[in-house]
Coordinates of C-alpha atoms in Angstrom, one line a residue:
M1439 CA 0.0 0.0 0.0
E1440 CA 2.9 2.3 0.6
R1441 CA 3.9 1.9 -3.0
A1442 CA 0.3 2.6 -4.1
I1443 CA 0.3 5.8 -2.1
S1444 CA 3.6 6.9 -3.7
L1445 CA 2.2 6.2 -7.1
A1446 CA -1.0 8.2 -6.4
K1447 CA 1.0 11.3 -5.6
K1448 CA 2.2 11.4 -9.2
G1449 CA -1.2 12.5 -10.1
I1450 CA -1.1 15.7 -8.0
G1451 CA -2.3 18.7 -9.9
W1452 CA -3.7 16.7 -12.8
T1453 CA -6.8 14.8 -11.4
N1454 CA -8.9 17.6 -9.9
P1455 CA -11.8 17.2 -9.1
N1456 CA -11.1 13.4 -9.1
P1457 CA -9.2 11.8 -6.2
L1458 CA -5.6 10.7 -6.2
V1459 CA -5.5 7.0 -6.5
G1460 CA -2.7 4.4 -6.8
A1461 CA -2.9 0.7 -7.4
V1462 CA -0.4 -2.2 -7.1
I1463 CA -1.0 -5.8 -8.2
V1464 CA 0.9 -8.5 -6.4
K1465 CA 1.1 -12.2 -7.3
E1466 CA 3.2 -14.8 -5.4
G1467 CA 5.1 -12.0 -3.6
E1468 CA 6.0 -10.2 -6.8
I1469 CA 4.6 -6.9 -8.1
I1470 CA 3.3 -7.7 -11.6
G1471 CA 1.5 -4.5 -12.3
E1472 CA 1.0 -0.9 -11.0
G1473 CA -0.6 2.3 -12.0
Y1474 CA -2.2 5.5 -10.9
H1475 CA -4.9 7.9 -12.0
E1476 CA -2.9 10.2 -14.2
K1477 CA -5.3 12.8 -15.2
I1478 CA -9.0 13.8 -15.3
G1479 CA -10.8 11.7 -17.9
G1480 CA -8.0 9.2 -18.1
L1481 CA -8.0 5.6 -17.0
H1482 CA -8.3 5.0 -13.3
A1483 CA -5.5 3.5 -11.2
E1484 CA -6.9 -0.1 -11.2
R1485 CA -7.2 -0.2 -15.0
N1486 CA -3.8 1.3 -15.5
A1487 CA -2.3 -1.3 -13.1
L1488 CA -4.1 -4.1 -15.0
K1489 CA -2.9 -2.7 -18.4
N1490 CA 0.7 -2.7 -17.1
C1491 CA 0.7 -6.3 -15.8
I1492 CA 3.6 -8.4 -16.9
K1493 CA 1.8 -11.6 -15.9
D1494 CA -1.7 -12.9 -15.8
P1495 CA -3.4 -11.2 -12.8
K1496 CA -5.7 -14.2 -12.2
D1497 CA -5.6 -15.1 -8.4
A1498 CA -3.4 -12.1 -7.7
D1499 CA -4.0 -9.4 -5.0
I1500 CA -4.6 -5.7 -5.8
Y1501 CA -3.8 -2.9 -3.3
V1502 CA -5.7 0.3 -4.0
T1503 CA -5.7 3.5 -2.0
L1504 CA -9.5 4.2 -2.6
E1505 CA -12.5 1.9 -3.1
P1506 CA -12.8 0.9 -6.7
C1507 CA -15.6 2.7 -8.5
C1508 CA -18.7 0.8 -9.7
H1509 CA -20.5 3.3 -11.9
Y1510 CA -20.0 4.6 -15.5
G1511 CA -18.5 8.1 -15.7
K1512 CA -15.8 9.3 -18.1
T1513 CA -14.5 5.7 -17.9
P1514 CA -16.1 2.3 -17.2
P1515 CA -16.2 1.0 -13.6
C1516 CA -13.0 -0.4 -12.1
T1517 CA -15.0 -3.1 -10.3
E1518 CA -15.8 -4.6 -13.7
A1519 CA -12.2 -4.7 -14.7
I1520 CA -11.2 -6.3 -11.4
I1521 CA -13.9 -9.0 -11.7
N1522 CA -13.1 -9.8 -15.3
S1523 CA -9.4 -10.2 -14.5
K1524 CA -10.2 -12.8 -11.8
I1525 CA -8.2 -11.1 -9.1
R1526 CA -8.5 -13.0 -5.8
R1527 CA -8.2 -10.3 -3.1
V1528 CA -8.6 -6.5 -3.0
F1529 CA -6.9 -4.5 -0.3
V1530 CA -8.5 -1.0 0.1
G1531 CA -7.3 2.1 2.0
N1532 CA -10.4 4.2 2.1
L1533 CA -14.1 3.9 1.2
D1534 CA -15.1 6.3 -1.5
P1535 CA -17.3 9.1 0.0
N1536 CA -18.9 9.7 -3.4
P1537 CA -22.6 8.6 -3.0
K1538 CA -22.3 6.9 -6.4
V1539 CA -19.8 4.5 -4.8
A1540 CA -19.8 4.7 -0.9
G1541 CA -19.4 0.9 -0.2
K1542 CA -21.2 -0.3 -3.3
G1543 CA -18.0 -1.1 -5.1
I1544 CA -16.8 -3.2 -2.2
Q1545 CA -20.1 -5.0 -2.0
L1546 CA -20.1 -5.7 -5.7
L1547 CA -16.7 -7.3 -5.5
K1548 CA -17.8 -9.4 -2.6
D1549 CA -20.9 -10.5 -4.4
N1550 CA -18.6 -11.8 -7.2
G1551 CA -16.6 -13.9 -4.8
I1552 CA -13.7 -11.6 -4.3
E1553 CA -12.3 -11.2 -0.8
V1554 CA -12.0 -7.5 0.2
I1555 CA -9.9 -6.2 3.1
T1556 CA -10.6 -2.5 4.0
G1557 CA -8.8 0.0 6.2
V1558 CA -5.3 -0.7 5.0
M1559 CA -3.1 2.3 5.9
E1560 CA -6.4 4.1 6.2
E1561 CA -5.1 7.3 7.8
E1562 CA -2.3 7.7 5.2
C1563 CA -4.7 7.1 2.4
R1564 CA -7.1 9.6 3.9
K1565 CA -4.5 12.3 4.0
L1566 CA -3.8 11.8 0.4
N1567 CA -7.3 13.0 -0.5
D1568 CA -8.2 15.6 2.1
I1569 CA -9.3 17.9 -0.7
F1570 CA -11.5 15.2 -2.4
F1571 CA -13.2 14.1 0.8
H1572 CA -14.0 17.7 1.8
Y1573 CA -15.2 18.6 -1.6
I1574 CA -17.6 15.6 -1.8
Q1575 CA -18.8 15.6 1.7
N1576 CA -19.4 19.4 2.1
D1577 CA -20.2 20.3 -1.5
I1578 CA -17.8 23.3 -1.4
P1579 CA -14.2 23.8 -2.5
Y1580 CA -11.3 23.0 0.0
V1581 CA -9.8 26.4 0.8
A1582 CA -6.2 26.9 1.9
L1583 CA -4.8 30.2 3.1
K1584 CA -1.2 31.0 2.2
Y1585 CA 1.0 33.9 3.3
A1586 CA 4.6 34.9 3.9
M1587 CA 5.6 37.1 6.8
T1588 CA 8.5 38.3 8.9
L1589 CA 9.2 37.2 12.5
D1590 CA 7.2 40.3 13.6
G1591 CA 4.3 39.4 11.5
K1592 CA 4.6 41.8 8.6
I1593 CA 3.9 41.1 4.9
A1594 CA 5.4 44.3 3.6
T1595 CA 7.6 47.2 4.9
S1596 CA 6.1 50.5 6.0
I1597 CA 6.2 51.8 2.4
G1598 CA 4.7 48.7 0.9
E1599 CA 7.8 46.8 -0.3
S1600 CA 7.1 43.0 -0.2
Q1601 CA 9.5 41.4 -2.8
W1602 CA 10.9 39.3 -1.5
I1603 CA 10.1 38.4 2.1
T1604 CA 11.1 34.7 1.8
G1605 CA 14.0 33.1 -0.1
R1606 CA 14.1 31.0 -3.3
E1607 CA 13.3 27.6 -1.7
A1608 CA 10.1 28.9 0.0
R1609 CA 9.0 30.6 -3.2
K1610 CA 9.6 27.3 -5.1
H1611 CA 7.4 25.5 -2.6
V1612 CA 4.6 28.1 -3.3
H1613 CA 4.7 27.2 -7.0
E1614 CA 4.4 23.5 -6.1
L1615 CA 1.2 24.4 -4.1
R1616 CA -0.1 26.4 -7.0
H1617 CA 0.3 23.2 -9.1
R1618 CA -1.5 21.2 -6.5
Y1619 CA -4.6 23.4 -6.1
A1620 CA -7.3 23.7 -8.8
A1621 CA -7.6 27.5 -8.4
I1622 CA -5.6 30.4 -6.9
M1623 CA -7.4 33.4 -5.5
A1624 CA -6.1 37.0 -5.0
G1625 CA -7.7 40.3 -4.4
I1626 CA -7.7 43.4 -6.6
G1627 CA -5.2 45.0 -4.1
T1628 CA -2.6 42.4 -4.9
V1629 CA -3.2 42.8 -8.7
L1630 CA -2.8 46.6 -8.5
A1631 CA 0.2 46.5 -6.3
D1632 CA 2.2 43.6 -7.8
D1633 CA 0.7 42.9 -11.3
P1634 CA 1.3 39.2 -10.7
M1635 CA 0.9 36.2 -13.1
L1636 CA -0.3 33.8 -10.4
N1637 CA 0.9 30.8 -12.4
A1638 CA 2.9 27.7 -11.4
R1639 CA 6.4 28.3 -12.5
I1640 CA 7.8 24.8 -12.0
E1641 CA 8.8 22.2 -14.6
N1642 CA 5.8 20.4 -16.0
G1643 CA 3.6 22.5 -13.7
H1644 CA -0.2 22.8 -14.0
D1645 CA -1.4 26.4 -13.9
P1646 CA -4.3 26.9 -11.6
I1647 CA -7.5 28.7 -12.6
R1648 CA -7.0 32.3 -11.5
V1649 CA -9.8 33.9 -9.4
I1650 CA -9.6 37.6 -8.7
C1651 CA -11.9 39.2 -6.2
D1652 CA -12.6 42.6 -7.7
S1653 CA -15.8 44.1 -6.3
Q1654 CA -15.7 47.3 -8.4
L1655 CA -14.0 45.9 -11.6
Q1656 CA -10.8 47.9 -11.1
I1657 CA -8.5 45.4 -12.8
P1658 CA -6.5 47.1 -15.5
L1659 CA -7.0 45.7 -19.0
E1660 CA -3.2 45.9 -19.5
S1661 CA -2.5 43.8 -16.4
K1662 CA -0.7 40.5 -16.8
I1663 CA -3.8 38.6 -15.5
V1664 CA -6.0 40.1 -18.3
Q1665 CA -3.4 39.9 -21.0
T1666 CA -2.9 36.2 -20.4
A1667 CA -6.5 35.2 -19.8
K1668 CA -6.8 33.3 -23.0
E1669 CA -3.9 31.1 -22.1
I1670 CA -4.7 30.6 -18.4
P1671 CA -8.4 30.3 -17.3
T1672 CA -9.3 33.5 -15.3
I1673 CA -12.4 34.3 -13.3
I1674 CA -13.1 37.9 -12.2
A1675 CA -15.6 37.9 -9.3
T1676 CA -17.4 41.2 -8.8
I1677 CA -20.5 43.0 -7.5
S1678 CA -20.2 45.7 -10.1
E1679 CA -22.9 46.3 -12.8
E1680 CA -20.4 48.1 -15.1
H1681 CA -21.4 46.5 -18.4
E1682 CA -18.8 48.1 -20.7
K1683 CA -15.8 46.9 -18.5
K1684 CA -17.4 43.4 -18.3
Q1685 CA -17.6 43.3 -22.1
K1686 CA -13.9 44.3 -22.5
L1687 CA -12.8 41.7 -19.9
S1688 CA -14.9 39.0 -21.5
K1689 CA -13.4 39.8 -24.9
A1690 CA -9.9 39.5 -23.4
G1691 CA -10.8 36.0 -22.3
C1692 CA -11.8 36.5 -18.7
S1693 CA -15.0 34.9 -17.2
V1694 CA -16.7 37.7 -15.3
I1695 CA -19.2 36.5 -12.7
K1696 CA -21.5 38.6 -10.5
V1697 CA -21.6 37.5 -6.9
E1698 CA -23.8 38.5 -4.0
E1699 CA -22.5 41.5 -2.0
E1700 CA -21.5 41.2 1.6
N1701 CA -20.3 44.4 3.5
G1702 CA -19.6 46.1 0.2
H1703 CA -17.4 43.3 -1.1
V1704 CA -17.8 40.0 -2.9
S1705 CA -19.3 37.4 -0.6
I1706 CA -16.6 34.8 -0.2
R1707 CA -19.1 32.1 0.7
K1708 CA -21.3 32.7 -2.3
L1709 CA -18.2 32.9 -4.5
M1710 CA -17.1 29.4 -3.3
E1711 CA -20.6 28.1 -4.2
E1712 CA -20.1 29.5 -7.7
L1713 CA -16.7 27.9 -8.0
R1714 CA -18.3 24.6 -6.9
K1715 CA -20.7 24.8 -9.8
R1716 CA -17.7 24.9 -12.0
E1717 CA -16.2 21.7 -10.5
I1718 CA -13.4 23.6 -8.8
D1719 CA -12.5 21.4 -5.9
S1720 CA -9.8 23.5 -4.2
V1721 CA -8.7 27.1 -3.9
L1722 CA -5.3 28.4 -2.7
V1723 CA -5.8 32.0 -1.4
E1724 CA -2.8 34.3 -1.9
G1725 CA -4.3 37.5 -0.9
G1726 CA -3.4 40.6 1.1
G1727 CA -4.7 41.2 4.6
I1728 CA -8.1 42.4 3.5
L1729 CA -9.0 39.4 1.4
N1730 CA -7.4 37.0 3.9
E1731 CA -9.6 38.5 6.7
S1732 CA -12.7 38.1 4.5
V1733 CA -11.9 34.5 3.7
I1734 CA -11.4 33.7 7.4
Q1735 CA -14.7 35.4 8.3
S1736 CA -16.4 33.3 5.7
R1737 CA -15.4 30.2 7.7
C1738 CA -14.4 28.4 4.5
V1739 CA -10.7 28.0 5.4
Q1740 CA -9.5 24.4 5.9
K1741 CA -5.8 24.8 5.9
V1742 CA -3.1 27.4 6.5
Y1743 CA 0.4 27.6 5.0
A1744 CA 2.5 30.3 6.9
Y1745 CA 6.0 31.0 5.6
I1746 CA 8.1 32.8 8.2
A1747 CA 11.3 34.6 7.2
P1748 CA 14.0 35.4 9.8
K1749 CA 13.6 39.2 9.3
I1750 CA 12.1 42.0 11.3
F1751 CA 10.5 45.0 9.6
G1752 CA 8.7 46.8 12.4
G1753 CA 6.4 49.7 11.7
R1754 CA 3.0 50.5 13.1
N1755 CA 1.6 50.9 9.6
A1756 CA 3.3 47.9 8.0
K1757 CA 0.8 45.5 6.7
T1758 CA 0.0 42.2 8.4
P1759 CA -1.3 38.9 6.9
I1760 CA -4.8 39.4 8.4
E1761 CA -6.3 42.9 8.5
G1762 CA -9.8 44.0 9.7
T1763 CA -10.8 44.5 13.3
G1764 CA -9.8 41.0 14.4
V1765 CA -11.4 39.0 17.3
E1766 CA -12.1 40.5 20.7
H1767 CA -11.7 37.3 22.6
I1768 CA -9.1 34.5 22.4
K1769 CA -11.8 31.9 22.3
D1770 CA -13.0 33.3 19.0
A1771 CA -9.6 32.9 17.3
L1772 CA -9.0 30.6 14.4
F1773 CA -7.2 27.6 16.0
L1774 CA -5.0 25.2 14.0
E1775 CA -4.2 21.6 14.7
H1776 CA -2.1 18.8 13.2
L1777 CA 0.8 21.3 12.9
T1778 CA 3.9 20.5 10.9
S1779 CA 7.0 22.6 10.3
K1780 CA 9.6 22.5 7.5
T1781 CA 12.8 24.4 6.9
L1782 CA 13.0 25.9 3.4
G1783 CA 16.4 27.5 3.1
N1784 CA 16.5 30.2 5.8
D1785 CA 12.7 30.2 6.1
I1786 CA 10.2 28.1 8.0
L1787 CA 6.9 26.8 6.8
L1788 CA 4.2 26.2 9.4
E1789 CA 1.3 24.1 8.1
G1790 CA -1.8 23.2 9.9
K1791 CA -5.5 22.3 9.6
V1792 CA -8.2 24.7 10.9
K1793 CA -9.9 23.3 13.9
R1794 CA -12.9 25.6 13.8
C1795 CA -14.2 25.0 10.3
L1796 CA -17.3 24.0 8.4
P1797 CA -19.2 21.3 10.1
E1798 CA -19.0 17.9 8.4
L1799 CA -22.2 16.9 6.7

């Protein structure tokens, strides 16, 4: 199963909104076939493993990180392929939370005389698909908040300089995250200040869909975001009724969507619902303090990536990662759990899951 998990990770960035799945076929102590779900619309892990078999899989065992599907979608059901191959036993990491599967795949295998063992490295397989499980069970994208700050909690100097707070290794890691998530979100303030591309600048990287929160449609037509909208899918979320600007943005390749207003800005919760309709399963938020505060207030955040640089800026007016009025009582803070830390060059990445989040359905 460890090998199956390792294989599944090769699909990171390419399978959204499908899960990451790996499969390994073993016969008489020898791996005779393996595969993973490589991209959305492509063969599932089990079918790839069977296709790659170097021996007849009859009476073999298959280890798969997620319950085999039993319904027709973009590809035929994997249970059908397993049954037809006469595999003897199936070892499963997690049950599939998708209502179309949800135990039905396992039952179908059992009904056809195949022994099924579940819960194999269950926790490790579950971590592999945090995004998928949340997306299916809560019907809303998995949202991660990312920011880089100094030791004294500043994201820019007193005059607004912010490039670069962290070093090369940390910035490379950010691009790996962009490759992982289906969409990246920024506010109009970031666009006006930095004119970013918001793409994944790594070898063989997958550019995320760009989502810009721009309540009043202030984004310049000459910005890099707009100029490259025909190459990289770009969504502009607004509350504005300015028809002429919408037309120009649409002509440039942007998808402009009107979202409900909340306190004079785009409602983050309603925007997430709109993104869900577009089958966007995950969003990496790379905003300034104002957008970050709005996202936190929406209670949509599931994970936080905080990059901390060994620098001190100081300055009463220097910006911080989270603006707004903040909480009055400690009990109302956003608490993180399952914390991990990683050294990236001279910087440190703190990563944690939000404890106070959307209730599980």
